[in-house]
XYZ file of C-alpha atoms in Angstrom:
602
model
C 16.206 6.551 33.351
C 13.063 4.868 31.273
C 13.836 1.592 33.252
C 14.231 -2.257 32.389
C 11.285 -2.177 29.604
C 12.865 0.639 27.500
C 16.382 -1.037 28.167
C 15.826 -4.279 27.083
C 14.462 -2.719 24.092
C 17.294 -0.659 23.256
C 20.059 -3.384 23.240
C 17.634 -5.738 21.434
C 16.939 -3.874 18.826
C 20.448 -3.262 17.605
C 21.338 -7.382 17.466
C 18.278 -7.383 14.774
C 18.932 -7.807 11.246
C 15.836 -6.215 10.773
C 16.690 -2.704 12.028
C 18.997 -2.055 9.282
C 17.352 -3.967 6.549
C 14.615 -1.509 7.117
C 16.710 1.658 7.225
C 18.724 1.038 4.140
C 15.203 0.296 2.339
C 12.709 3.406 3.538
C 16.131 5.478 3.004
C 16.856 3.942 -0.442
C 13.071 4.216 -0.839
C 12.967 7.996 -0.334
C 15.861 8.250 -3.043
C 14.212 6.140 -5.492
C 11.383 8.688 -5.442
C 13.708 11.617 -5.431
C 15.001 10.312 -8.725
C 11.975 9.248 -10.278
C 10.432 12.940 -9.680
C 13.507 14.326 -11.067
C 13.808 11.882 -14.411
C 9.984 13.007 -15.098
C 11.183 16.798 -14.753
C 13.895 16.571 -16.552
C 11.902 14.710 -19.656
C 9.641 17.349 -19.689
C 11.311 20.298 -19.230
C 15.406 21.273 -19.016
C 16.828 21.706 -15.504
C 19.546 23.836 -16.539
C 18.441 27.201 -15.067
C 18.255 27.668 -11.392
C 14.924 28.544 -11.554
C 13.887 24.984 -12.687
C 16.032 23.076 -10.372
C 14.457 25.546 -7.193
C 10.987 24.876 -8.549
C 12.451 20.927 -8.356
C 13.575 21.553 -5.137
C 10.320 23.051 -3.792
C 8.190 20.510 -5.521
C 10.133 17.543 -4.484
C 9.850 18.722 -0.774
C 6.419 19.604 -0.562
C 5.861 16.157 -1.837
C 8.529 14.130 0.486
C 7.482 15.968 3.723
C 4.048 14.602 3.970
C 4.480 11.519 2.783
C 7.460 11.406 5.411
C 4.661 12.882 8.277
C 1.961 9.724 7.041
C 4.304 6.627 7.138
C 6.442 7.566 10.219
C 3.215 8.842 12.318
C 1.376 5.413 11.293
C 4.513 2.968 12.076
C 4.739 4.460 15.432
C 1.019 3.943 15.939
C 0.242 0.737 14.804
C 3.720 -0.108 16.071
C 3.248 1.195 19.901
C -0.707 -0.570 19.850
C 0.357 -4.317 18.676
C 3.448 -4.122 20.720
C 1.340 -3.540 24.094
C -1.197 -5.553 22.592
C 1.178 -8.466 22.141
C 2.084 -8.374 26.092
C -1.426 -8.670 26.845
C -2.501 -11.339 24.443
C 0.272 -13.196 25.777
C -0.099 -12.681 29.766
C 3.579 -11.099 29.998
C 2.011 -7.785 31.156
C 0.268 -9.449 34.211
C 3.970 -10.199 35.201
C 4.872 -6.954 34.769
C 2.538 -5.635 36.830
C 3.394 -8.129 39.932
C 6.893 -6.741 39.675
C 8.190 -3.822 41.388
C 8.527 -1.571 38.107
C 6.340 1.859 38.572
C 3.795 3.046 35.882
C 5.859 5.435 34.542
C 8.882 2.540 33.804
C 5.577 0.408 32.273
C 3.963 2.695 29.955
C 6.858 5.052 29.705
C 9.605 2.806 28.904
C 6.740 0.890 26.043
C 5.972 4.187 24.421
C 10.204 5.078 24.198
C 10.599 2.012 22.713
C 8.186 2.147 19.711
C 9.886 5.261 18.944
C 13.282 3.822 18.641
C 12.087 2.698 15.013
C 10.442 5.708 13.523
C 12.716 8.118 15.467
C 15.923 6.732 13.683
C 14.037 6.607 10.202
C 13.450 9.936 11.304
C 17.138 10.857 11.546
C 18.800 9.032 8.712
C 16.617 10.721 6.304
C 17.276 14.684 7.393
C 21.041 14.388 5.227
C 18.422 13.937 2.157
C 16.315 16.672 3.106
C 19.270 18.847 3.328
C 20.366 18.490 -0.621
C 17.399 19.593 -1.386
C 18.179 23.730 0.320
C 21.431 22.941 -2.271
C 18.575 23.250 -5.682
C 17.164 26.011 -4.119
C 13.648 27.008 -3.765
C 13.926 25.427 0.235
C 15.192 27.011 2.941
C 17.219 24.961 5.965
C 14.607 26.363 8.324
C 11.893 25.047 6.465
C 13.606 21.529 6.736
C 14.233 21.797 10.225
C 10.254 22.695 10.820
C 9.278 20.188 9.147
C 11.066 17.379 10.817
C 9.735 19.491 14.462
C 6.216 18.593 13.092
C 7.195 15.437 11.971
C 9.038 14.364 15.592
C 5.699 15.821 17.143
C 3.271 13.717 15.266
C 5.283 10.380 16.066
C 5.456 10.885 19.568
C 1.669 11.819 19.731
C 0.706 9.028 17.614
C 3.064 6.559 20.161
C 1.389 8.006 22.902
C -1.556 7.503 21.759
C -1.617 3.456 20.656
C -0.017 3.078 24.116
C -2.284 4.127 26.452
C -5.379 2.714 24.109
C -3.413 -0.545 24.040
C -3.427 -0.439 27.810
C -7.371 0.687 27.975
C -8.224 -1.897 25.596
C -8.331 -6.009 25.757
C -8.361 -6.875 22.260
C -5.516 -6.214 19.837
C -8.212 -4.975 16.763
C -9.323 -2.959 19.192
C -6.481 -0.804 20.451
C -5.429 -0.970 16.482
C -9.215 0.216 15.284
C -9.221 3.054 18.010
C -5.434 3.940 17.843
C -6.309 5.088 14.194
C -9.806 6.119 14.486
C -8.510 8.254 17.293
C -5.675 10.075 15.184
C -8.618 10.426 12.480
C -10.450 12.508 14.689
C -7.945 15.031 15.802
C -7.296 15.809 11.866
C -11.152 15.874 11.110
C -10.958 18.421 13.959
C -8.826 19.952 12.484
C -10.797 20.357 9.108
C -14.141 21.444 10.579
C -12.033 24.142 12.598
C -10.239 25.208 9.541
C -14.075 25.313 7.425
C -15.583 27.138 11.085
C -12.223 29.508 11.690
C -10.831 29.848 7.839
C -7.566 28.319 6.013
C -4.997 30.206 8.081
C -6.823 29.460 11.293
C -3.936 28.435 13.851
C -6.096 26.846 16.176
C -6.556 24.322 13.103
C -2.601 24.331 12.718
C -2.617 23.493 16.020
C -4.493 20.208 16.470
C -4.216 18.828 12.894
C -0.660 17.546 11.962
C -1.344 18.295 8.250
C -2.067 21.701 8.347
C 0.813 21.995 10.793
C 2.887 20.502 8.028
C 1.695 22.279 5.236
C 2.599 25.732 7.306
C 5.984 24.655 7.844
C 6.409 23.726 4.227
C 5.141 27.586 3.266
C 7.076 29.122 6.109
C 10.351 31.146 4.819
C 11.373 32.960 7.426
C 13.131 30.707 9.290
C 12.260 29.427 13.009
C 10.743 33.188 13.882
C 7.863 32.878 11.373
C 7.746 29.179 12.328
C 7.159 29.539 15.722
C 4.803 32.511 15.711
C 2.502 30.573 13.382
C 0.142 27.778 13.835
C 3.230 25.058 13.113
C 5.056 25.959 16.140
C 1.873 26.346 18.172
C 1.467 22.918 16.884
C 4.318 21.758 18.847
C 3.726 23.074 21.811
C 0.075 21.471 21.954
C 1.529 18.081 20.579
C 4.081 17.783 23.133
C 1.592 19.067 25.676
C -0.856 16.695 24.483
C 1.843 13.514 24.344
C 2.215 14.344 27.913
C -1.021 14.649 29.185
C -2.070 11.412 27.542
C 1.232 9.133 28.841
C -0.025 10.873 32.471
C -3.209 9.149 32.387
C -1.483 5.980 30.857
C 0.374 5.611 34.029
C -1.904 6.535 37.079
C -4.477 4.283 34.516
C -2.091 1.128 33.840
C -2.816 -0.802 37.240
C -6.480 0.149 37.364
C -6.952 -0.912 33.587
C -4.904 -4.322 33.729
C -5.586 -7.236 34.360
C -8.948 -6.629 31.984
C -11.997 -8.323 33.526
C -11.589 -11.166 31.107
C -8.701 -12.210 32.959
C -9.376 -11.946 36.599
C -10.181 -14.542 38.628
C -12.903 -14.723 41.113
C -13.197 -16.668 44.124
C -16.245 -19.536 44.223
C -19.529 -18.457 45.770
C -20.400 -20.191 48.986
C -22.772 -23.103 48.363
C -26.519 -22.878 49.229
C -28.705 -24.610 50.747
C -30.573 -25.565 47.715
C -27.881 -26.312 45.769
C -26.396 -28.417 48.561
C -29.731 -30.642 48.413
C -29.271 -30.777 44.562
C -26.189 -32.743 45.378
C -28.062 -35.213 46.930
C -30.343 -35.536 44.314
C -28.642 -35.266 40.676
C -32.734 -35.654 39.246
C -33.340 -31.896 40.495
C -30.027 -30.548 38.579
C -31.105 -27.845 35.966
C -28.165 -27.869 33.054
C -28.739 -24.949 30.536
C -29.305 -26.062 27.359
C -26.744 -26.344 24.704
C -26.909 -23.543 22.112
C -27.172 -24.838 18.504
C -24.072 -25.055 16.763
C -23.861 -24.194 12.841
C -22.183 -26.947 10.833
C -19.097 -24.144 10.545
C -18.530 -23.518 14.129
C -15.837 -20.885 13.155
C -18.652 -19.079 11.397
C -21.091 -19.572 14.130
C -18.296 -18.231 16.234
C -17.178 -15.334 14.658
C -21.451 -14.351 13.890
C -23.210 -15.610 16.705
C -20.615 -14.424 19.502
C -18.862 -11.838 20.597
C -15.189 -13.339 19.479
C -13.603 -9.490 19.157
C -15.022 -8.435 22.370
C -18.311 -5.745 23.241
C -16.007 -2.945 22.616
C -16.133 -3.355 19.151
C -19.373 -1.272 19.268
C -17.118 1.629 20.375
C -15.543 1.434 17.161
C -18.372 1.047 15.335
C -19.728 4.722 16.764
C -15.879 6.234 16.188
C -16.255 4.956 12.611
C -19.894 6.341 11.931
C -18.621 9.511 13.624
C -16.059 9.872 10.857
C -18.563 8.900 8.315
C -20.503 11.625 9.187
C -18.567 14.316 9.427
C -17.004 13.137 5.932
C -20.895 12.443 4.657
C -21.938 16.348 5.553
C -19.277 17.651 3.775
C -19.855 15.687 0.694
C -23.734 16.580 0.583
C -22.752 20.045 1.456
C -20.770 19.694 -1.822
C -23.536 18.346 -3.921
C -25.964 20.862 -2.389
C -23.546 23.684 -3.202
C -22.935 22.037 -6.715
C -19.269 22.265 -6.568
C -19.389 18.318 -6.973
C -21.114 18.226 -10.090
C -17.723 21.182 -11.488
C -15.681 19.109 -13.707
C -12.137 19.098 -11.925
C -10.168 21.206 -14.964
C -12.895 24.405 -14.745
C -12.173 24.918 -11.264
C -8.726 24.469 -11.369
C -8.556 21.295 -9.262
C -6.891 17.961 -10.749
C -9.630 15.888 -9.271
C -13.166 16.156 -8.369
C -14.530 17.863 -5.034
C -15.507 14.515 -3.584
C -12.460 12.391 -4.661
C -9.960 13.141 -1.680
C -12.976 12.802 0.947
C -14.356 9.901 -0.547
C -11.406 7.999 -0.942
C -9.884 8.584 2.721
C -13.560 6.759 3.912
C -12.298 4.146 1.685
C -8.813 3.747 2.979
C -10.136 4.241 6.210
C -12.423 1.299 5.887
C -9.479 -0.914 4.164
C -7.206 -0.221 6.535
C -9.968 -1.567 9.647
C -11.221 -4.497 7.851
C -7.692 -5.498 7.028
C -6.694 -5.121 11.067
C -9.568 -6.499 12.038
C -9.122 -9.798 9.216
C -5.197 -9.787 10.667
C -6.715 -10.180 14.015
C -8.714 -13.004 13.472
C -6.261 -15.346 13.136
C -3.321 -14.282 15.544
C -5.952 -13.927 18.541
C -6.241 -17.565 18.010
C -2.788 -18.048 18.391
C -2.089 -15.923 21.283
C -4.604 -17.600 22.917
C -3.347 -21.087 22.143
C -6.449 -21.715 20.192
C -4.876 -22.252 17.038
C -3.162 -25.618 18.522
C -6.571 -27.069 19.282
C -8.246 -26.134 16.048
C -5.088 -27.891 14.678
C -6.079 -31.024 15.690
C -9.869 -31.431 15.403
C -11.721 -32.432 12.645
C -12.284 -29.022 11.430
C -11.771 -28.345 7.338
C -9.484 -25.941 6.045
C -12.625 -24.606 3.793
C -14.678 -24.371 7.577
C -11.587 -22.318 9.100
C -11.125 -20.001 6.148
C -13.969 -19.318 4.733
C -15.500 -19.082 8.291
C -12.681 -16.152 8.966
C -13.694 -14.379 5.837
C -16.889 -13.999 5.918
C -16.813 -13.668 9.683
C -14.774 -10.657 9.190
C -17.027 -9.581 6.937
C -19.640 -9.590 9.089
C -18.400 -7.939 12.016
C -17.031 -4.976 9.809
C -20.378 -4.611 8.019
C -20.553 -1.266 8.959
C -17.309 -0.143 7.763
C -17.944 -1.913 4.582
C -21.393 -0.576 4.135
C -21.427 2.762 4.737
C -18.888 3.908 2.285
C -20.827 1.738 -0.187
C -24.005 4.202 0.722
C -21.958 7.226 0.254
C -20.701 5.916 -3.723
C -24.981 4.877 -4.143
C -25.588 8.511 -2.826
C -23.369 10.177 -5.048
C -24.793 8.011 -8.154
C -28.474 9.010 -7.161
C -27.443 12.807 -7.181
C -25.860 12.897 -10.762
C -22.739 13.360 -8.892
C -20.988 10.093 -10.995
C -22.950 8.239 -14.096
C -24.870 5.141 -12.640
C -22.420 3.095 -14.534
C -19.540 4.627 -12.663
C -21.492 3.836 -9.425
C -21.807 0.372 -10.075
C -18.043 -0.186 -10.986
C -16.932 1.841 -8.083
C -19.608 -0.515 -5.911
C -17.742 -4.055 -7.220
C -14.294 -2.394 -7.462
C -14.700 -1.457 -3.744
C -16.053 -4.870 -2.872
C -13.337 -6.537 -4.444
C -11.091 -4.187 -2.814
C -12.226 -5.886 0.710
C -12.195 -9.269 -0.172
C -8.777 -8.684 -1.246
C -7.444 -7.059 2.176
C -9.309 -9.821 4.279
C -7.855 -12.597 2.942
C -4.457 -10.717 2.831
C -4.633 -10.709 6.544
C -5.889 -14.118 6.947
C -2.512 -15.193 5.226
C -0.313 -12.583 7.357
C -1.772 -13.999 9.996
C -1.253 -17.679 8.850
C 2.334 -17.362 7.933
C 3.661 -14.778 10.623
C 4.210 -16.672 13.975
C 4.097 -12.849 15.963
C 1.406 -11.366 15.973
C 2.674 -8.005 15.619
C 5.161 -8.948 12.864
C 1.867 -9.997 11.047
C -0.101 -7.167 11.426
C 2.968 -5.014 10.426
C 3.214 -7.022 7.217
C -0.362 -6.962 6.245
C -0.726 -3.188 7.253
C 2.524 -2.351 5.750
C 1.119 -4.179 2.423
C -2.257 -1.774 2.456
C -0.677 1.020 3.482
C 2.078 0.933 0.448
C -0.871 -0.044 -2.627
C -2.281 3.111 -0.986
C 0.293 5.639 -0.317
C 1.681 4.159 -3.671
C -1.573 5.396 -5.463
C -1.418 8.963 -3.877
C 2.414 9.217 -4.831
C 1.736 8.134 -8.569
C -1.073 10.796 -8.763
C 0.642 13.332 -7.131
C 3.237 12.917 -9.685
C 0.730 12.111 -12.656
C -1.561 15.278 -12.053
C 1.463 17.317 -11.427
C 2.660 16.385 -15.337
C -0.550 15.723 -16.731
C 1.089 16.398 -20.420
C 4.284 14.156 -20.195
C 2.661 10.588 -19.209
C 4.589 9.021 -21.944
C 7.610 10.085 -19.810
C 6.838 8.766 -16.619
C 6.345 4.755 -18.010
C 9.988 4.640 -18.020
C 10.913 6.078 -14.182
C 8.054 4.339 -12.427
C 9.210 1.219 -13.530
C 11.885 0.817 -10.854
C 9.419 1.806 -8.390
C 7.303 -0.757 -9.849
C 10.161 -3.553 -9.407
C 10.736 -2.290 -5.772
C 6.979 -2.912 -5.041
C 6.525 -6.179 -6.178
C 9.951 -7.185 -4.539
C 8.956 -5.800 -1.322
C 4.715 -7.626 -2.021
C 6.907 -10.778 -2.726
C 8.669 -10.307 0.608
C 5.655 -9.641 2.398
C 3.124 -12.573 0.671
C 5.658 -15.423 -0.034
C 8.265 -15.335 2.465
C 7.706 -18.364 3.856
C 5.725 -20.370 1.161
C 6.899 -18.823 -2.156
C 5.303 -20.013 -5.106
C 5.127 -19.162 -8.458
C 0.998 -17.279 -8.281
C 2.493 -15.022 -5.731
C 5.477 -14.301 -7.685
C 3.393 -13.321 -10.887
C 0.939 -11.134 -8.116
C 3.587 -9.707 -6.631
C 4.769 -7.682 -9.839
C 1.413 -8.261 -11.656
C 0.329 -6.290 -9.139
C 1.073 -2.767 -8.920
C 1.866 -2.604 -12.898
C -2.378 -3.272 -12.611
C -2.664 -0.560 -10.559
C -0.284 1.840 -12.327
C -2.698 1.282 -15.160
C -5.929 1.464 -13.545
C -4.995 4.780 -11.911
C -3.793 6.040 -15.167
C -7.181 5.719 -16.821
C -9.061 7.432 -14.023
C -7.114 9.852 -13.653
C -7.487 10.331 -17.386
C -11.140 10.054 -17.208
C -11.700 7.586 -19.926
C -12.309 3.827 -20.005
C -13.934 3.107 -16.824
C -14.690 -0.350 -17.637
C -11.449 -1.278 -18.331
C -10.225 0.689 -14.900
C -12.760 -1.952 -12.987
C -12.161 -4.906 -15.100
C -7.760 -4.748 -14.338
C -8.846 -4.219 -10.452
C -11.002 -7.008 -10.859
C -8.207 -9.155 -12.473
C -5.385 -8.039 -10.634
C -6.573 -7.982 -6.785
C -8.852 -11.299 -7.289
C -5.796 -13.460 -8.719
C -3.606 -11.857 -5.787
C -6.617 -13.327 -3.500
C -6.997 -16.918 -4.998
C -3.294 -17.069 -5.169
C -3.614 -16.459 -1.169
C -6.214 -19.032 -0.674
C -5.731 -21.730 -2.999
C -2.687 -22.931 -0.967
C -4.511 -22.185 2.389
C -7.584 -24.084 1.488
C -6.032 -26.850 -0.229
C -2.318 -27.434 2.223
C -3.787 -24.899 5.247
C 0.409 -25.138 6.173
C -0.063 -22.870 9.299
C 3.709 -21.141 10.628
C 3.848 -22.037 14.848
C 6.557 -21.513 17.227
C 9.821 -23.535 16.247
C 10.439 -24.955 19.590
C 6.576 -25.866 20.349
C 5.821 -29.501 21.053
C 9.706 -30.391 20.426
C 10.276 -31.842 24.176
C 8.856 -34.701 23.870
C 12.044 -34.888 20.932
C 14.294 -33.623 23.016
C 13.961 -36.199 25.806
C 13.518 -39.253 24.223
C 15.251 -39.087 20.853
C 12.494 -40.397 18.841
C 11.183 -38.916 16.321
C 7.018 -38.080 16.944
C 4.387 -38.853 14.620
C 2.159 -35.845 13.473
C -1.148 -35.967 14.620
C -4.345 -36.039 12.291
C -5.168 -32.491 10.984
C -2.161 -30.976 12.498
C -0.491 -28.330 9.758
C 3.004 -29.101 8.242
């Protein structure tokens, strides 16, 4: 019914090791957690009485749900944009289009198939939802509503990196947007919430938070569900997932091929220049533009190497800076900033949770847009010729990084503004400013160069910007989960060493499969686990409030020896993954065995 593109899909995807490797682990994952939460309980308090396991029950869920909602809405994003994005950068969607399929087989059966992934996480993690009614304090309905939201958000955020794929040439692009996008609707969905109140549904109806948050309260079953703003949620999201696949179909043939790609027919020859023929002294050449002695510098700064539509994302970005920006300085001016966070009955200050989403925000680009850098070269058969020149592995990397840099100067910026804004006002010490200034910085040197080596060592594209998203996206949802749990047991932290352990041997297992897959060595291994013990201990102390040097100085140690244990090996063997089978025929044919050519990568 989908057609061919769906099809192929789903009998692919079953032959793939892959697809249950990453079941068993995001399942075993979610039980890990369940069993962390409840070995921190139970150390602080006895579990006997119904009462305790119910307020288990209710915690655990409230807890699960969202963090359910964030990773299966962003793998079906970033998923749905790189896969489309992947046709393009490697011409198979021009043959698609020359063949007889409709639009609605093109776009339709693409957006079906990203959801094969995050669909069936979807559905082999409802029996573990279910225990949870058994402790009490959840209701089946309430599990059932949640996983309606949840269902919702994935196939608006497929939709979505679809048909933005399809609008969009570059692959940072439809990534940038695809997110940026989803931003907005939930920043709508704030400023209706501050405009409208809390319980506003119209707020609950376009945000798939506050959706979430109403089917986690609701406990009357499907009635109260549907009457509030969680079911009206679902009826605009499924409205909405339509509406946008619509205009991804009567769009797909007017958007593709880009203008980048088409070819034009010669101009008819002049006069004029038909007497310049006859006289090669009257030829005007242009002249050459100067060249920097790192042309991948001068490439990535003096070009437009990610396309003109990066100023679009640019303006999204500042968009969501401002709207975050107002609310912070409506905050100072209001002075519930300056409130310490245990007054006011908050675990954090007023300006944490908006300040640090700008941050992620801006990690999460940068990181894409480093990711990007690389594996547009190799779509693009680039990365073959830069193979062979002359050109330095110092000139190539370095030129990437700082390139990146550049381009994403106002992501980088900006939030950088904010944390000098909120020292200025009183709102943090100046001391605190400046660590949070080089902590930050760090932070982005750190998640360029991790996707510089995704992009290295992954020979698909989108299998590299899935690693080197994935590896963000768990340090961050990592640090919300351990101070969720940390704030939610602020007495009992001498409990919680012991459980988060085997979360903390998970991590660096799964960092270790992500960084040295295909050139282990022994500075990744110690990284790997080095790594998220660092952070364990770095959000400790902030969350404790004490010892901000220290919290700076084990970011500082930890994320800059993951980073030179990234880029030692690429500056000094610059051992760059290609296709298996590329440049073998020669092999094939004759028998012999080639010589490598000067400067090409092992």
């Amino acid at each position: 019914m989908l057609g061919p593109v769906f099809q192929r899909e789903a009998s692919v995807v079953p032959k793939r090791p892959a697809t249950y490797v990453t079941r068993g682990v995001y399942l075993m994952a979610l039980f890990l957690l369940l069993c962390t939460g409840y070995l921190v309980l139970d150390g602080s308090r006895s579990l006997a009485a119904n009462a305790d396991a119910a307020k288990f029950g209710g915690w655990m869920f409230r807890l699960l749900a969202p963090l359910q909602l964030v990773i299966l809405s962003a793998l079906a994003a970033v998923g749905a944009a790189s896969s489309v994005a992947q046709e393009k950068d490697r011409r198979t969607l021009i043959l698609m289009l020359m063949t007889r399929l409709s639009g609605f087989e093109i776009v339709g059966g693409k957006a079906a198939a990203t959801l094969l992934s995050p669909l069936a996480l979807c559905v082999i993690s409802l029996p573990l939802f279910l225990t949870l009614p058994l402790l009490g304090g959840v209701a089946p309905g309430q599990v059932f509503a949640v996983f309606a939201v949840t269902i919702v958000s994935i196939v608006v955020s497929a939709a979505v990196g679809t048909v933005v794929a399809l609008w969009r040439e570059k692959t940072f692009q439809s990534i940038a947007l695809t997110v940026l996008v989803l931003l907005l609707l939930v920043a709508a969905g704030e400023i209706a919430a501050s405009l409208t109140g809390d319980e506003s549904k119209w707020a609950m109806a376009i945000s798939a938070p506050r959706a979430l948050l109403a089917a986690t309260n609701a406990d009357a079953g499907w009635a109260a569900f549907l009457s509030d703003g969680g079911g009206l949620f679902v009826l605009v999201g499924s409205a909405l997932s339509a509406v946008i696949l619509a205009v991804g179909i009567t769009k797909v043939r007017v958007w593709n091929p880009s203008r980048e790609v088409r070819l034009k027919a010669p101009e008819p020859e002049t006069s004029e220049e038909f007497d310049r023929e006859k006289d090669p002294t009257s030829w005007k050449v242009r002249q050459p533009r100067p060249v920097w002695d790192n042309p991948v510098l001068w490439r990535e700064i003096r070009t437009w190497a990610y396309g003109r539509k990066i100023l679009l994302i640019r303006a999204v970005f500042m968009l969501i800076f401002a709207i975050i920006a107002t609310a912070v300085f409506l905050q100072v001016q209001s002075g519930v900033a300056m409130e310490p966070a245990g007054r006011i009955g908050r675990a954090l200050p007023a300006v944490t949770i908006p300040v640090a989403a700008l941050g992620v925000i801006s990690l999460v680009l940068v990181n894409a847009l480093a990711v990007n850098a690389v594996t547009g070269e190799r779509d693009g058969l680039a990365l073959d010729l830069l193979l062979v020149t002359d050109l330095r592995p110092s000139e190539f990397v370095f030129g990437k990084l700082w390139g990146v840099m550049y381009a994403a100067k106002e992501m980088i910026l900006l939030p950088m503004l904010l944390a000098i804004y909120l020292g200025i006002s009183g709102v943090m010490t100046i001391e605190n400013m400046v660590y949070a200034l080089v902590g930050g910085f760090a932070l982005i040197v750190f998640v360029s160069m991790l996707g510089i080596h995704s992009g290295l060592n992954y020979v698909s594209g989108r299998t590299a910007t899935l690693a080197s998203l994935g590896t963000v996206f768990f340090l961050c949802v990592g640090i919300a989960i351990c101070m969720t749990i940390m704030v939610s047991f602020r007495g009992a932290f001498q409990l919680q060493l012991a459980p988060f352990l085997v979360m903390i041997l998970g991590g660096g297992l799964a960092l270790f499969a992500a960084l040295g897959w295909r050139n282990p060595s022994s500075a990744i291994f110690a990284a790997s686990f080095a790594l998220p013990l660092i952070t364990f201990y770095a959000i400790t102390q902030f969350l404790l409030q004490t010892d901000h040097l220290w919290v700076v100085f084990s970011l500082l140690v930890g994320y800059g020896f993951t980073t030179a244990s990234m880029m030692i090996p690429a500056l000094s063997e610059f051992d760059v993954s290609l296709e298996p089978d590329r440049g073998n025929e020669t092999t094939r044919t004759t028998g012999d065995q080639p010589e490598p050519m000067p400067g090409t990568a092992t």
